[in-house]
Structure formats: structure tokens, C-alpha cells
mmCIF file of C-alpha atoms in Angstrom:
data_model
loop_
_atom_site.group_PDB
_atom_site.id
_atom_site.type_symbol
_atom_site.label_atom_id
_atom_site.label_comp_id
_atom_site.label_asym_id
_atom_site.label_seq_id
_atom_site.Cartn_x
_atom_site.Cartn_y
_atom_site.Cartn_z
ATOM 1 C CA MET A 1 0.551 115.767 224.267
ATOM 2 C CA LEU A 2 -1.867 113.621 221.917
ATOM 3 C CA SER A 3 1.214 112.430 220.100
ATOM 4 C CA PHE A 4 2.662 111.499 223.367
ATOM 5 C CA TYR A 5 -0.396 109.327 224.117
ATOM 6 C CA LEU A 6 -0.445 107.742 220.595
ATOM 7 C CA SER A 7 3.370 107.220 220.811
ATOM 8 C CA LEU A 8 2.688 104.919 224.044
ATOM 9 C CA VAL A 9 0.839 102.241 221.953
ATOM 10 C CA GLU A 10 1.654 100.033 219.148
ATOM 11 C CA THR A 11 -1.226 98.817 217.158
ATOM 12 C CA GLN A 12 -3.904 100.634 215.519
ATOM 13 C CA SER A 13 -6.764 98.864 217.834
ATOM 14 C CA ASP A 14 -4.686 100.405 220.700
ATOM 15 C CA LYS A 15 -4.649 103.592 219.167
ATOM 16 C CA GLU A 16 -8.371 103.579 218.721
ATOM 17 C CA LYS A 17 -8.805 102.725 222.432
ATOM 18 C CA VAL A 18 -6.516 105.897 223.398
ATOM 19 C CA GLU A 19 -8.620 108.109 221.151
ATOM 20 C CA PHE A 20 -11.964 106.737 222.397
ATOM 21 C CA ILE A 21 -11.052 107.095 225.937
ATOM 22 C CA TYR A 22 -9.533 110.440 225.458
ATOM 23 C CA LEU A 23 -12.509 111.729 223.651
ATOM 24 C CA ASN A 24 -15.161 110.255 225.866
ATOM 25 C CA TYR A 25 -13.532 109.824 229.317
ATOM 26 C CA TYR A 26 -11.187 112.845 229.743
ATOM 27 C CA LYS A 27 -13.829 115.369 230.826
ATOM 28 C CA LEU A 28 -15.081 112.867 233.548
ATOM 29 C CA MET A 29 -11.925 111.746 234.852
ATOM 30 C CA SER A 30 -11.174 115.813 235.148
ATOM 31 C CA TYR A 31 -14.041 116.079 237.089
ATOM 32 C CA VAL A 32 -13.538 112.931 239.525
ATOM 33 C CA ILE A 33 -10.078 114.387 240.321
ATOM 34 C CA ASN A 34 -11.472 117.879 240.826
ATOM 35 C CA GLN A 35 -13.584 116.363 243.699
ATOM 36 C CA TYR A 36 -10.482 115.774 245.348
ATOM 37 C CA VAL A 37 -8.002 118.425 244.275
ATOM 38 C CA SER A 38 -8.943 121.983 243.519
ATOM 39 C CA ASN A 39 -5.927 123.499 241.714
ATOM 40 C CA LYS A 40 -6.519 123.285 237.838
ATOM 41 C CA ASP A 41 -2.792 122.689 236.826
ATOM 42 C CA ASP A 42 -2.728 119.778 239.479
ATOM 43 C CA VAL A 43 -6.003 118.350 238.057
ATOM 44 C CA SER A 44 -4.619 118.664 234.410
ATOM 45 C CA ASP A 45 -1.196 116.661 235.619
ATOM 46 C CA LEU A 46 -3.317 114.089 237.290
ATOM 47 C CA VAL A 47 -5.845 113.380 234.452
ATOM 48 C CA HIS A 48 -2.318 113.349 232.355
ATOM 49 C CA ASP A 49 -0.905 110.571 234.871
ATOM 50 C CA SER A 50 -4.403 108.646 234.677
ATOM 51 C CA MET A 51 -4.068 108.754 231.048
ATOM 52 C CA VAL A 52 -0.796 107.551 230.795
ATOM 53 C CA LYS A 53 -1.590 104.707 233.300
ATOM 54 C CA ILE A 54 -4.777 103.651 231.455
ATOM 55 C CA ILE A 55 -2.542 103.632 228.332
ATOM 56 C CA TYR A 56 0.045 101.545 229.975
ATOM 57 C CA ASN A 57 -2.804 99.139 230.795
ATOM 58 C CA ILE A 58 -4.793 99.620 227.640
ATOM 59 C CA ASP A 59 -5.026 95.503 227.064
ATOM 60 C CA LYS A 60 -7.278 95.693 230.327
ATOM 61 C CA VAL A 61 -9.588 97.676 228.611
ATOM 62 C CA ASP A 62 -12.732 96.739 226.508
ATOM 63 C CA VAL A 63 -13.980 99.869 225.193
ATOM 64 C CA ASN A 64 -16.881 98.162 223.810
ATOM 65 C CA ASP A 65 -18.132 97.575 227.389
ATOM 66 C CA GLU A 66 -19.035 101.425 228.412
ATOM 67 C CA PHE A 67 -19.707 100.764 231.925
ATOM 68 C CA ARG A 68 -16.646 99.042 232.855
ATOM 69 C CA THR A 69 -14.400 101.188 230.816
ATOM 70 C CA ARG A 70 -16.083 104.329 232.655
ATOM 71 C CA SER A 71 -15.642 102.467 235.907
ATOM 72 C CA PHE A 72 -12.100 101.493 235.383
ATOM 73 C CA CYS A 73 -11.232 105.091 234.196
ATOM 74 C CA THR A 74 -12.809 106.923 237.225
ATOM 75 C CA THR A 75 -11.254 104.244 239.470
ATOM 76 C CA VAL A 76 -7.745 105.118 238.178
ATOM 77 C CA ALA A 77 -8.566 108.888 238.249
ATOM 78 C CA LYS A 78 -9.559 108.653 241.789
ATOM 79 C CA HIS A 79 -6.810 106.600 242.743
ATOM 80 C CA LYS A 80 -4.413 109.107 241.476
ATOM 81 C CA ALA A 81 -6.018 111.905 243.136
ATOM 82 C CA ILE A 82 -5.783 110.373 246.488
ATOM 83 C CA ASP A 83 -2.404 109.180 245.952
ATOM 84 C CA PHE A 84 -1.498 112.791 244.926
ATOM 85 C CA LEU A 85 -3.074 113.980 248.093
ATOM 86 C CA ARG A 86 -1.370 111.607 250.385
ATOM 87 C CA LYS A 87 2.009 112.527 249.325
ATOM 88 C CA LYS A 88 1.283 116.156 249.072
ATOM 89 C CA GLU A 89 0.291 116.199 252.836
ATOM 90 C CA ARG A 90 2.526 113.532 253.716
ATOM 91 C CA HIS A 91 -0.271 111.949 255.549
ATOM 92 C CA ASN A 92 -0.717 108.244 255.464
ATOM 93 C CA ILE A 93 -4.146 107.324 255.191
ATOM 94 C CA PRO A 94 -4.814 104.950 258.110
ATOM 95 C CA LEU A 95 -5.409 101.268 256.514
ATOM 96 C CA ASP A 96 -5.634 99.313 259.302
ATOM 97 C CA GLU A 97 -3.938 96.646 257.240
ATOM 98 C CA ASN A 98 -3.071 94.547 260.513
ATOM 99 C CA LEU A 99 -5.381 91.775 259.977
ATOM 100 C CA ASP A 100 -7.091 89.793 262.629
ATOM 101 C CA ASN A 101 -7.817 86.273 261.809
ATOM 102 C CA LYS A 102 -11.416 86.055 262.755
ATOM 103 C CA ASN A 103 -13.599 83.673 260.709
ATOM 104 C CA TYR A 104 -16.656 85.305 259.525
ATOM 105 C CA SER A 105 -17.598 83.227 256.587
ATOM 106 C CA GLU A 106 -19.403 80.582 258.649
ATOM 107 C CA ASP A 107 -22.965 81.993 258.865
ATOM 108 C CA ILE A 108 -22.480 85.049 256.255
ATOM 109 C CA LEU A 109 -24.429 83.624 253.648
ATOM 110 C CA ASP A 110 -27.464 83.293 255.855
ATOM 111 C CA ILE A 111 -27.222 86.789 256.392
ATOM 112 C CA VAL A 112 -26.494 88.370 252.947
ATOM 113 C CA ILE A 113 -29.371 86.557 251.381
ATOM 114 C CA ASN A 114 -31.846 88.805 251.993
ATOM 115 C CA GLU A 115 -32.933 92.338 250.676
ATOM 116 C CA GLU A 116 -32.450 94.084 253.719
ATOM 117 C CA SER A 117 -28.747 92.751 253.976
ATOM 118 C CA TYR A 118 -28.011 93.524 250.494
ATOM 119 C CA GLY A 119 -28.895 96.961 251.197
ATOM 120 C CA ILE A 120 -26.389 97.133 253.868
ATOM 121 C CA ILE A 121 -23.749 95.766 251.716
ATOM 122 C CA LEU A 122 -24.246 98.677 249.519
ATOM 123 C CA LYS A 123 -24.393 101.155 252.251
ATOM 124 C CA THR A 124 -21.002 99.786 253.626
ATOM 125 C CA ILE A 125 -19.494 99.641 250.218
ATOM 126 C CA ASP A 126 -20.433 103.433 250.049
ATOM 127 C CA ASN A 127 -18.839 104.185 253.418
ATOM 128 C CA LEU A 128 -15.673 102.043 252.364
ATOM 129 C CA SER A 129 -12.625 103.940 252.273
ATOM 130 C CA ASP A 130 -11.418 104.738 248.706
ATOM 131 C CA THR A 131 -8.477 103.085 249.173
ATOM 132 C CA TYR A 132 -10.290 99.775 249.496
ATOM 133 C CA GLN A 133 -12.905 100.847 246.958
ATOM 134 C CA ALA A 134 -10.469 100.983 244.267
ATOM 135 C CA VAL A 135 -9.130 97.710 244.669
ATOM 136 C CA CYS A 136 -12.237 96.256 245.145
ATOM 137 C CA LYS A 137 -13.868 97.886 242.139
ATOM 138 C CA LEU A 138 -10.995 96.576 239.947
ATOM 139 C CA LYS A 139 -11.412 93.039 241.201
ATOM 140 C CA TYR A 140 -15.202 92.986 240.988
ATOM 141 C CA ILE A 141 -16.155 95.254 238.444
ATOM 142 C CA ASN A 142 -13.191 95.224 235.825
ATOM 143 C CA GLY A 143 -12.337 91.490 236.897
ATOM 144 C CA LEU A 144 -8.785 92.128 237.065
ATOM 145 C CA LYS A 145 -6.484 89.701 239.234
ATOM 146 C CA GLU A 146 -4.132 91.082 242.079
ATOM 147 C CA ARG A 147 -1.108 91.207 239.924
ATOM 148 C CA GLU A 148 -3.014 93.276 237.377
ATOM 149 C CA ILE A 149 -4.376 95.688 240.070
ATOM 150 C CA ALA A 150 -1.069 96.047 241.330
ATOM 151 C CA GLU A 151 0.169 97.128 237.946
ATOM 152 C CA VAL A 152 -2.752 100.025 237.544
ATOM 153 C CA LEU A 153 -2.466 101.165 240.998
ATOM 154 C CA ASP A 154 1.359 101.171 241.131
ATOM 155 C CA LEU A 155 0.870 98.998 244.574
ATOM 156 C CA PRO A 156 2.832 95.792 245.629
ATOM 157 C CA ALA A 157 0.739 92.646 244.929
ATOM 158 C CA LYS A 158 0.857 91.648 248.655
ATOM 159 C CA THR A 159 -0.744 95.028 249.265
ATOM 160 C CA VAL A 160 -3.626 94.504 246.861
ATOM 161 C CA ASN A 161 -4.320 91.221 248.487
ATOM 162 C CA LEU A 162 -4.564 92.844 251.918
ATOM 163 C CA ARG A 163 -6.766 95.586 250.861
ATOM 164 C CA ILE A 164 -9.286 93.074 249.029
ATOM 165 C CA PHE A 165 -9.133 90.806 252.162
ATOM 166 C CA ARG A 166 -9.597 93.741 254.251
ATOM 167 C CA GLY A 167 -12.220 95.300 252.172
ATOM 168 C CA LYS A 168 -14.129 92.113 252.476
ATOM 169 C CA GLN A 169 -13.789 91.775 256.156
ATOM 170 C CA ILE A 170 -15.187 95.229 256.506
ATOM 171 C CA LEU A 171 -18.096 94.351 254.764
ATOM 172 C CA ARG A 172 -18.692 91.145 256.812
ATOM 173 C CA GLU A 173 -18.049 93.012 259.935
ATOM 174 C CA ALA A 174 -21.100 95.483 258.953
ATOM 175 C CA LEU A 175 -23.054 92.438 258.173
ATOM 176 C CA ILE A 176 -22.873 90.646 261.377
ATOM 177 C CA LYS A 177 -22.912 93.750 263.328
ATOM 178 C CA GLU A 178 -26.247 95.001 261.793
ATOM 179 C CA GLN A 179 -27.473 91.332 262.165
ATOM 180 C CA LEU A 180 -26.622 91.337 265.791
ATOM 181 C CA HIS A 181 -27.805 94.894 266.804
ATOM 182 C CA GLY A 182 -30.501 95.386 264.218
ATOM 183 C CA MET B 1 -22.969 75.004 254.333
ATOM 184 C CA ASP B 2 -19.760 74.235 252.813
ATOM 185 C CA LYS B 3 -17.287 76.862 253.513
ATOM 186 C CA PHE B 4 -15.831 77.117 250.068
ATOM 187 C CA LEU B 5 -19.293 77.227 248.447
ATOM 188 C CA ASN B 6 -20.350 79.786 250.963
ATOM 189 C CA GLU B 7 -17.268 82.180 250.158
ATOM 190 C CA GLU B 8 -18.108 81.663 246.402
ATOM 191 C CA LEU B 9 -21.356 82.817 246.894
ATOM 192 C CA PHE B 10 -20.328 85.818 249.092
ATOM 193 C CA GLU B 11 -17.935 86.920 246.285
ATOM 194 C CA VAL B 12 -21.084 86.891 243.801
ATOM 195 C CA VAL B 13 -22.856 88.920 246.038
ATOM 196 C CA LEU B 14 -20.374 91.221 246.467
ATOM 197 C CA GLU B 15 -19.634 91.433 242.589
ATOM 198 C CA LYS B 16 -23.254 92.344 241.939
ATOM 199 C CA ALA B 17 -23.098 95.040 244.762
ATOM 200 C CA PHE B 18 -20.004 96.621 243.888
ATOM 201 C CA ILE B 19 -21.527 96.875 239.985
ATOM 202 C CA GLU B 20 -24.744 98.386 241.393
ATOM 203 C CA HIS B 21 -22.907 100.588 243.775
ATOM 204 C CA GLU B 22 -20.852 101.797 240.705
ATOM 205 C CA LYS B 23 -23.587 102.396 238.565
ATOM 206 C CA ASP B 24 -25.125 104.568 240.732
ATOM 207 C CA MET B 25 -22.008 106.486 241.442
ATOM 208 C CA LEU B 26 -21.450 107.084 237.877
ATOM 209 C CA LYS B 27 -25.015 107.903 237.238
ATOM 210 C CA SER B 28 -24.259 110.797 240.068
ATOM 211 C CA TYR B 29 -21.333 112.518 237.859
ATOM 212 C CA PRO B 30 -22.481 115.419 235.807
ATOM 213 C CA ALA B 31 -23.504 114.462 232.237
ATOM 214 C CA ASP B 32 -20.753 115.188 229.375
ATOM 215 C CA ASP B 33 -22.843 118.263 228.378
ATOM 216 C CA GLU B 34 -22.369 119.612 231.441
ATOM 217 C CA LEU B 35 -18.672 118.600 231.752
ATOM 218 C CA GLU B 36 -17.940 120.020 228.279
ATOM 219 C CA SER B 37 -18.378 123.661 229.457
ATOM 220 C CA GLU B 38 -16.399 122.965 232.603
ATOM 221 C CA TYR B 39 -13.441 120.930 231.305
ATOM 222 C CA PRO B 40 -13.479 121.763 227.541
ATOM 223 C CA ILE B 41 -11.775 119.858 224.624
ATOM 224 C CA SER B 42 -11.445 122.334 221.671
ATOM 225 C CA LYS B 43 -12.845 121.157 218.601
ATOM 226 C CA LYS B 44 -9.424 122.075 217.191
ATOM 227 C CA GLU B 45 -7.908 119.812 219.819
ATOM 228 C CA ILE B 46 -10.283 116.599 218.818
ATOM 229 C CA ARG B 47 -9.679 117.412 215.081
ATOM 230 C CA ARG B 48 -5.780 117.306 215.448
ATOM 231 C CA PHE B 49 -6.100 114.208 217.646
ATOM 232 C CA LYS B 50 -8.289 112.447 214.997
ATOM 233 C CA ASN B 51 -5.859 113.583 212.342
ATOM 234 C CA ILE B 52 -2.871 112.119 214.272
ATOM 235 C CA VAL B 53 -4.498 108.819 214.557
ATOM 236 C CA LYS B 54 -5.536 108.548 211.035
ATOM 237 C CA GLU B 55 -2.046 110.250 209.626
ATOM 238 C CA LYS B 56 -0.166 107.405 211.493
ATOM 239 C CA GLU B 57 -2.326 104.616 210.020
ATOM 240 C CA TYR B 58 -2.477 106.111 206.533
ATOM 241 C CA GLY B 59 1.284 106.627 206.798
ATOM 242 C CA LYS B 60 1.637 102.867 207.756
ATOM 243 C CA LYS B 61 -0.638 102.037 204.863
ATOM 244 C CA LEU B 62 1.184 104.142 202.494
ATOM 245 C CA ILE B 63 4.777 102.651 203.472
ATOM 246 C CA ARG B 64 3.310 99.021 203.200
ATOM 247 C CA VAL B 65 1.923 99.329 199.562
ATOM 248 C CA TYR B 66 4.737 101.255 198.165
ATOM 249 C CA PHE B 67 7.584 99.178 199.846
ATOM 250 C CA ASP B 68 6.300 96.006 198.038
ATOM 251 C CA ARG B 69 6.162 97.897 194.901
ATOM 252 C CA VAL B 70 9.549 99.523 195.353
ATOM 253 C CA ALA B 71 10.979 96.306 196.413
ATOM 254 C CA VAL B 72 9.623 94.435 193.361
ATOM 255 C CA VAL B 73 10.718 97.186 190.944
ATOM 256 C CA ILE B 74 14.228 97.320 192.355
ATOM 257 C CA LEU B 75 14.368 93.142 191.995
ATOM 258 C CA CYS B 76 13.480 93.552 188.267
ATOM 259 C CA ILE B 77 16.111 95.799 187.720
ATOM 260 C CA ILE B 78 18.705 94.149 189.532
ATOM 261 C CA SER B 79 17.500 90.617 187.602
ATOM 262 C CA LEU B 80 17.635 92.384 184.147
ATOM 263 C CA PHE B 81 21.160 94.224 184.882
ATOM 264 C CA PHE B 82 22.434 90.870 185.669
ATOM 265 C CA ALA B 83 21.036 89.126 182.923
ATOM 266 C CA LEU B 84 22.484 91.943 180.715
ATOM 267 C CA ILE B 85 26.106 91.591 181.929
ATOM 268 C CA MET B 86 25.834 87.722 181.901
ATOM 269 C CA THR B 87 25.840 88.352 177.974
ATOM 270 C CA SER B 88 29.771 88.961 178.191
ATOM 271 C CA SER B 89 31.737 86.086 178.196
ATOM 272 C CA GLU B 90 34.307 87.320 180.516
ATOM 273 C CA VAL B 91 31.672 87.978 183.162
ATOM 274 C CA ARG B 92 30.422 84.509 182.646
ATOM 275 C CA ALA B 93 33.787 83.044 183.164
ATOM 276 C CA ALA B 94 34.417 85.102 186.139
ATOM 277 C CA VAL B 95 31.135 83.915 187.738
ATOM 278 C CA GLU B 96 32.105 80.299 186.820
ATOM 279 C CA ASN B 97 35.238 80.928 188.511
ATOM 280 C CA VAL B 98 33.556 82.147 191.701
ATOM 281 C CA ILE B 99 31.193 79.387 191.775
ATOM 282 C CA LEU B 100 34.030 76.890 191.330
ATOM 283 C CA LYS B 101 36.129 78.557 194.084
ATOM 284 C CA TRP B 102 33.147 78.519 196.271
ATOM 285 C CA TYR B 103 32.279 74.922 195.493
ATOM 286 C CA ASP B 104 36.009 73.784 196.152
ATOM 287 C CA LYS B 105 36.190 75.781 199.325
ATOM 288 C CA TYR B 106 32.935 74.588 200.699
ATOM 289 C CA THR B 107 32.443 71.067 199.674
ATOM 290 C CA GLU B 108 35.861 69.678 200.060
ATOM 291 C CA PHE B 109 36.146 67.139 202.674
ATOM 292 C CA VAL B 110 39.320 66.006 204.389
ATOM 293 C CA PHE B 111 39.186 62.719 206.300
ATOM 294 C CA THR B 112 42.164 63.201 208.372
ATOM 295 C CA GLU B 113 40.313 61.661 211.445
ATOM 296 C CA GLU B 114 39.895 58.574 209.554
ATOM 297 C CA LEU B 115 43.614 58.155 208.231
ATOM 298 C CA THR B 116 45.035 59.058 211.893
ATOM 299 C CA ARG B 117 42.589 56.312 213.423
ATOM 300 C CA PHE B 118 45.050 53.539 212.324
ATOM 301 C CA ASP B 119 48.149 52.962 213.203
ATOM 302 C CA TYR B 120 49.713 53.195 210.083
ATOM 303 C CA GLU B 121 53.609 53.144 208.956
ATOM 304 C CA LYS B 122 54.888 56.498 208.153
ATOM 305 C CA VAL B 123 55.269 57.005 204.644
ATOM 306 C CA GLU B 124 58.731 58.885 205.374
ATOM 307 C CA ASP B 125 60.165 55.832 206.915
ATOM 308 C CA VAL B 126 60.031 53.890 203.802
ATOM 309 C CA GLU B 127 63.807 53.319 202.525
ATOM 310 C CA ILE B 128 64.385 52.742 199.093
ATOM 311 C CA GLY B 129 67.337 49.979 198.970
ATOM 312 C CA TYR B 130 68.088 49.860 195.583
ATOM 313 C CA ILE B 131 68.115 52.053 192.556
ATOM 314 C CA PRO B 132 69.332 51.413 189.076
ATOM 315 C CA GLU B 133 72.490 52.524 187.881
ATOM 316 C CA LYS B 134 72.664 56.058 186.184
ATOM 317 C CA TYR B 135 69.469 57.267 188.093
ATOM 318 C CA LYS B 136 69.666 59.895 190.544
ATOM 319 C CA LEU B 137 67.232 61.558 192.766
ATOM 320 C CA GLU B 138 65.408 64.331 191.479
ATOM 321 C CA THR B 139 62.825 65.030 194.124
ATOM 322 C CA ASP B 140 61.404 63.339 197.235
ATOM 323 C CA THR B 141 58.170 64.989 198.316
ATOM 324 C CA SER B 142 55.401 64.019 200.862
ATOM 325 C CA ASP B 143 52.351 65.274 202.351
ATOM 326 C CA GLY B 144 52.161 62.713 204.981
ATOM 327 C CA VAL B 145 49.648 60.619 203.071
ATOM 328 C CA SER B 146 51.444 59.882 200.233
ATOM 329 C CA ARG B 147 55.305 60.307 199.155
ATOM 330 C CA ASP B 148 56.686 60.827 195.738
ATOM 331 C CA ILE B 149 60.266 59.965 194.756
ATOM 332 C CA PHE B 150 61.360 61.134 191.250
ATOM 333 C CA TYR B 151 64.346 59.777 189.596
ATOM 334 C CA ILE B 152 65.702 60.788 186.141
ATOM 335 C CA ASN B 153 68.527 59.020 184.172
ATOM 336 C CA ILE B 154 71.621 60.949 184.098
ATOM 337 C CA ASP B 155 72.295 60.367 180.573
ATOM 338 C CA ASN B 156 68.959 60.864 179.212
ATOM 339 C CA PRO B 157 66.578 62.962 181.072
ATOM 340 C CA ASP B 158 63.523 61.777 179.274
ATOM 341 C CA LEU B 159 64.033 58.350 181.164
ATOM 342 C CA PHE B 160 62.612 58.441 184.604
ATOM 343 C CA LEU B 161 62.061 56.166 187.444
ATOM 344 C CA PHE B 162 58.949 57.372 189.721
ATOM 345 C CA ILE B 163 58.118 55.705 193.012
ATOM 346 C CA GLU B 164 54.734 56.476 194.797
ATOM 347 C CA ILE B 165 54.559 55.354 198.540
ATOM 348 C CA ILE B 166 50.794 55.800 199.737
ATOM 349 C CA LYS B 167 49.527 55.367 202.978
ATOM 350 C CA ASP B 168 46.045 54.360 202.685
ATOM 351 C CA SER B 169 44.708 50.661 202.539
ATOM 352 C CA ASN B 170 41.534 51.450 200.431
ATOM 353 C CA ALA B 171 43.568 53.423 197.677
ATOM 354 C CA GLN B 172 42.656 52.582 194.364
ATOM 355 C CA ILE B 173 45.721 52.136 191.952
ATOM 356 C CA ASP B 174 44.861 52.518 188.075
ATOM 357 C CA PHE B 175 46.871 51.298 185.330
ATOM 358 C CA ASP B 176 46.539 51.322 181.763
ATOM 359 C CA ASN B 177 46.476 47.635 180.543
ATOM 360 C CA GLU B 178 45.989 48.774 176.961
ATOM 361 C CA TYR B 179 49.823 48.673 176.237
ATOM 362 C CA PHE B 180 51.093 46.335 179.155
ATOM 363 C CA ASP B 181 50.793 42.842 179.554
ATOM 364 C CA TYR B 182 50.034 42.086 183.052
ATOM 365 C CA GLU B 183 51.238 39.178 185.442
ATOM 366 C CA LYS B 184 51.172 38.751 189.111
ATOM 367 C CA ILE B 185 54.452 37.619 190.912
ATOM 368 C CA HIS B 186 55.158 36.243 194.463
ATOM 369 C CA THR B 187 58.570 37.040 195.966
ATOM 370 C CA ASN B 188 59.819 37.296 199.431
ATOM 371 C CA SER B 189 56.302 36.554 200.845
ATOM 372 C CA LEU B 190 54.998 39.748 198.669
ATOM 373 C CA ASP B 191 52.685 39.699 195.983
ATOM 374 C CA LEU B 192 53.583 41.886 192.846
ATOM 375 C CA TRP B 193 51.521 43.339 190.123
ATOM 376 C CA VAL B 194 53.595 43.708 187.331
ATOM 377 C CA MET B 195 52.433 45.454 184.038
ATOM 378 C CA TYR B 196 55.521 45.928 181.508
ATOM 379 C CA ASP B 197 56.105 46.678 177.986
ATOM 380 C CA GLU B 198 59.053 44.526 176.852
ATOM 381 C CA GLU B 199 59.265 46.342 173.225
ATOM 382 C CA GLU B 200 59.481 50.158 174.837
ATOM 383 C CA GLY B 201 61.423 48.666 177.941
ATOM 384 C CA ASN B 202 59.157 50.498 180.495
ATOM 385 C CA GLY B 203 56.204 49.773 182.966
ATOM 386 C CA GLY B 204 55.131 49.394 186.303
ATOM 387 C CA ILE B 205 54.867 47.329 189.724
ATOM 388 C CA VAL B 206 52.432 47.611 192.620
ATOM 389 C CA THR B 207 52.506 46.177 195.893
ATOM 390 C CA SER B 208 51.918 46.721 199.499
ATOM 391 C CA TYR B 209 53.132 46.438 202.964
ATOM 392 C CA ASN B 210 50.460 46.042 205.191
ATOM 393 C CA SER B 211 48.743 49.271 204.877
ATOM 394 C CA ILE B 212 51.346 51.174 202.562
ATOM 395 C CA ILE B 213 50.974 50.775 198.718
ATOM 396 C CA ILE B 214 54.000 51.134 196.746
ATOM 397 C CA LYS B 215 53.630 51.969 192.966
ATOM 398 C CA ILE B 216 56.874 52.284 190.784
ATOM 399 C CA THR B 217 56.867 53.245 187.126
ATOM 400 C CA GLY B 218 59.750 53.825 184.704
ATOM 401 C CA TYR B 219 62.139 53.239 182.360
ATOM 402 C CA VAL B 220 63.957 50.398 183.894
ATOM 403 C CA SER B 221 64.077 46.518 183.258
ATOM 404 C CA LYS B 222 61.469 44.389 184.711
ATOM 405 C CA GLU B 223 64.172 42.786 186.912
ATOM 406 C CA ASP B 224 65.120 46.350 188.405
ATOM 407 C CA LEU B 225 61.559 46.919 189.086
ATOM 408 C CA ILE B 226 61.259 43.789 191.041
ATOM 409 C CA ARG B 227 64.402 44.342 192.936
ATOM 410 C CA ILE B 228 63.471 47.896 193.662
ATOM 411 C CA VAL B 229 60.653 46.463 195.454
ATOM 412 C CA GLU B 230 62.260 43.668 197.180
ATOM 413 C CA ASP B 231 64.838 46.039 198.481
ATOM 414 C CA ILE B 232 62.434 48.529 200.119
ATOM 415 C CA LYS B 233 62.582 48.658 203.718
#
């Protein structure tokens, strides 16, 4: 298995990255996946899938930035687990990607710039579906472009774009709702 | 506020919020020590992993270093061997032969296009009207550019008459004037350059018809040379 991981990369720096990720985040990825999948064999397979996906996108990883690398690995692992469950249960997680064109941006800044509203954003992110969280994390934390996120998550670029848009829309809606009723 | 700026600031706030949220989430995960018991990676596996990385890199370095050295040694051996066999005159001759063949093959230029660009008369169309008695045709060859007609005396084969017809207005005709007297004659609207040795009874004549150059040499009288030229059609 280890030889297989190393055979996927060419340069020595990439091999060192793979080594670092394997030794430091293999256990964490196992834990994250285990939160969704209980079967040990499935966990092991999904960690392997996550490792392969990370290795294929190793150029997007900067192992010197521990926080972002850790976030990247857990996001990929979590996405793999959710994707696995979706396929296994043949259950499509409702995404509600039929977007309406409401314009929420006009007064959003007035609402955002205060501590209370920032807390609402954090809370909304916490409640945000994993489907939206994954694309938003890769965009805002790892700074990936839509096309790169699509490569990491095996999604069409258009879907990534829609999920980011929808994720932001949910956050806007939550803020405005809180402002109106709070 | 400007809509674009508004959106940009919202993006900044979102980035900050997602990072903060992620930090909180990562903190909530168990520490590596705790995970170690549940998802262990054996020391043996770690050692093996590290060894694989090192071996691959070490192997590559080894190949790089030794490949350079081996290549240099092989080149030196080949050079010495070549120098050794070049001491043999046969080998030197063979090498020279190969180089000359190569030179002839790859440095020769045939200006066929240059020659066919103009409306030349054909050398094959030239007809010899007069030949002195006792001279018979031996060979008549043409390569399209020049035609060589060779006659010999039936009484004495050492006496010959050689007519060259060349289809090239820029052709350079050389004559050794050490043993010949040189004169220019104008006859039948032709300029003739005649070199003749009266004592030996041989000589040559050169003239041109438009782009055709004719050179005649042989053991015939000067009058015969001039008549041959005059009767050429």
C-alpha cells in the first residue's frame, strides 16, 4: 500500500509530502470517516481513497501550513465518507440547488459588521450541510478555485459553483432572518 | 455602499468565519495520542514507509552518480580503441573512403532547375555535317547537358577527333596554350577560337551557337577543324 502511494508521485518533495500526510493525518482521517461510517473495513477503504485523492492533488497542499493541510485532509476524508454513504444508501442528500435570484447583498454588510452577526455566521456555518461545507472550506480555507475544488471532490465545476453560491445564500438568509426577527 | 465592494467584504468575513469555525472543529478532534490507540500505525510500518522513501531517493542518487562515471569510462575506452585501430593504414584508408563517400553523397549539388529554366537547344539535336576522310564514329554519348562524340582514324587509331557539345552558356572552356598558337577567326557569322600546332598537326577549336558551346580537338588540319564547325547544324 505504501509503495503504491509513493508510486503515484514523481518528485522527492511530493514523496516527502505524502510521507508527512500519511504519518500525521492518516489517523485523523480514519477518525473523521469513522464518525460517519462504522465498519472498519469501509473506514480503511475510505481512508485509502482519501489518500489517493490527496496524492492526486498534492500540488494543492502546502505541508508547512499545518492548519490548512489538516483542514484539507479532513475535508476530503469527510467528503469521501458522505459520498460513500450516499452511494450506499442510494439516498440523495437534498441540496436544493434550484436557486432563486433574490438579491441579498445590498444591506448585508451593515448586518455583518458587528460581533453578534459574526456569531450568527459561525453558528450558521456549523449548521451548514456537509455538502456545502466541503466546497466552502476548500474555497475559503485552502484558497482553491472552483475547477480545483471540482478535481478534489470529483464533482462537475458547475455543481461546485452552485454549491458555493447556495452556501453563501444560506448564510445571507440566516443573517437577514436573524436581523428581522432577532 | 458599492455592490462590488459589499460583496468583497462579505467574502473576507466569510473566509475569516470559515477559518475560525474550522479551527474550533479541528480542536474538537481527539489528539494524535488518543487516536494512536484506536487507529494505530505500527512502528514497523512507519520504518518501512520511511525506508521506501529513502531507498527510492538513494537509488536514484546512486544511479545518477554512477551513470555519469560509467558513461565517462565507456567513452574513454571507445576513444582509446578508436585511436588504436587508427594506427593501421588499412583502417585509416577505409575511414577516409567512408568520409569521402559521405562527402560526395551529402555535399553534391545538381542545378537541374537552373539548367531547365532556359529554353536551350538540345545537344542531341546538333548534327555534324562534315567529318574528314578516314575518320569513323567510335562513340556518341550524351547526358542531356553535354554530348561527347569521338572519332578515330581507321588507319591509325592513335589519331582521334573529339567533339564536345555543351549546353551551358556559363561553361568554362580551358585550353593549354603553352604548345598552341592562339587566333580568333570570324566565319559564317561565327566567332571561332583556334589553337593549332602546325608541327604536330593537331589542335582545337571552340565556338558557340547561342547557349550551345562546341569544342573540337583532334589530329586534323586547321582547315578541317574550321569546316567541321561551319557544317554543324
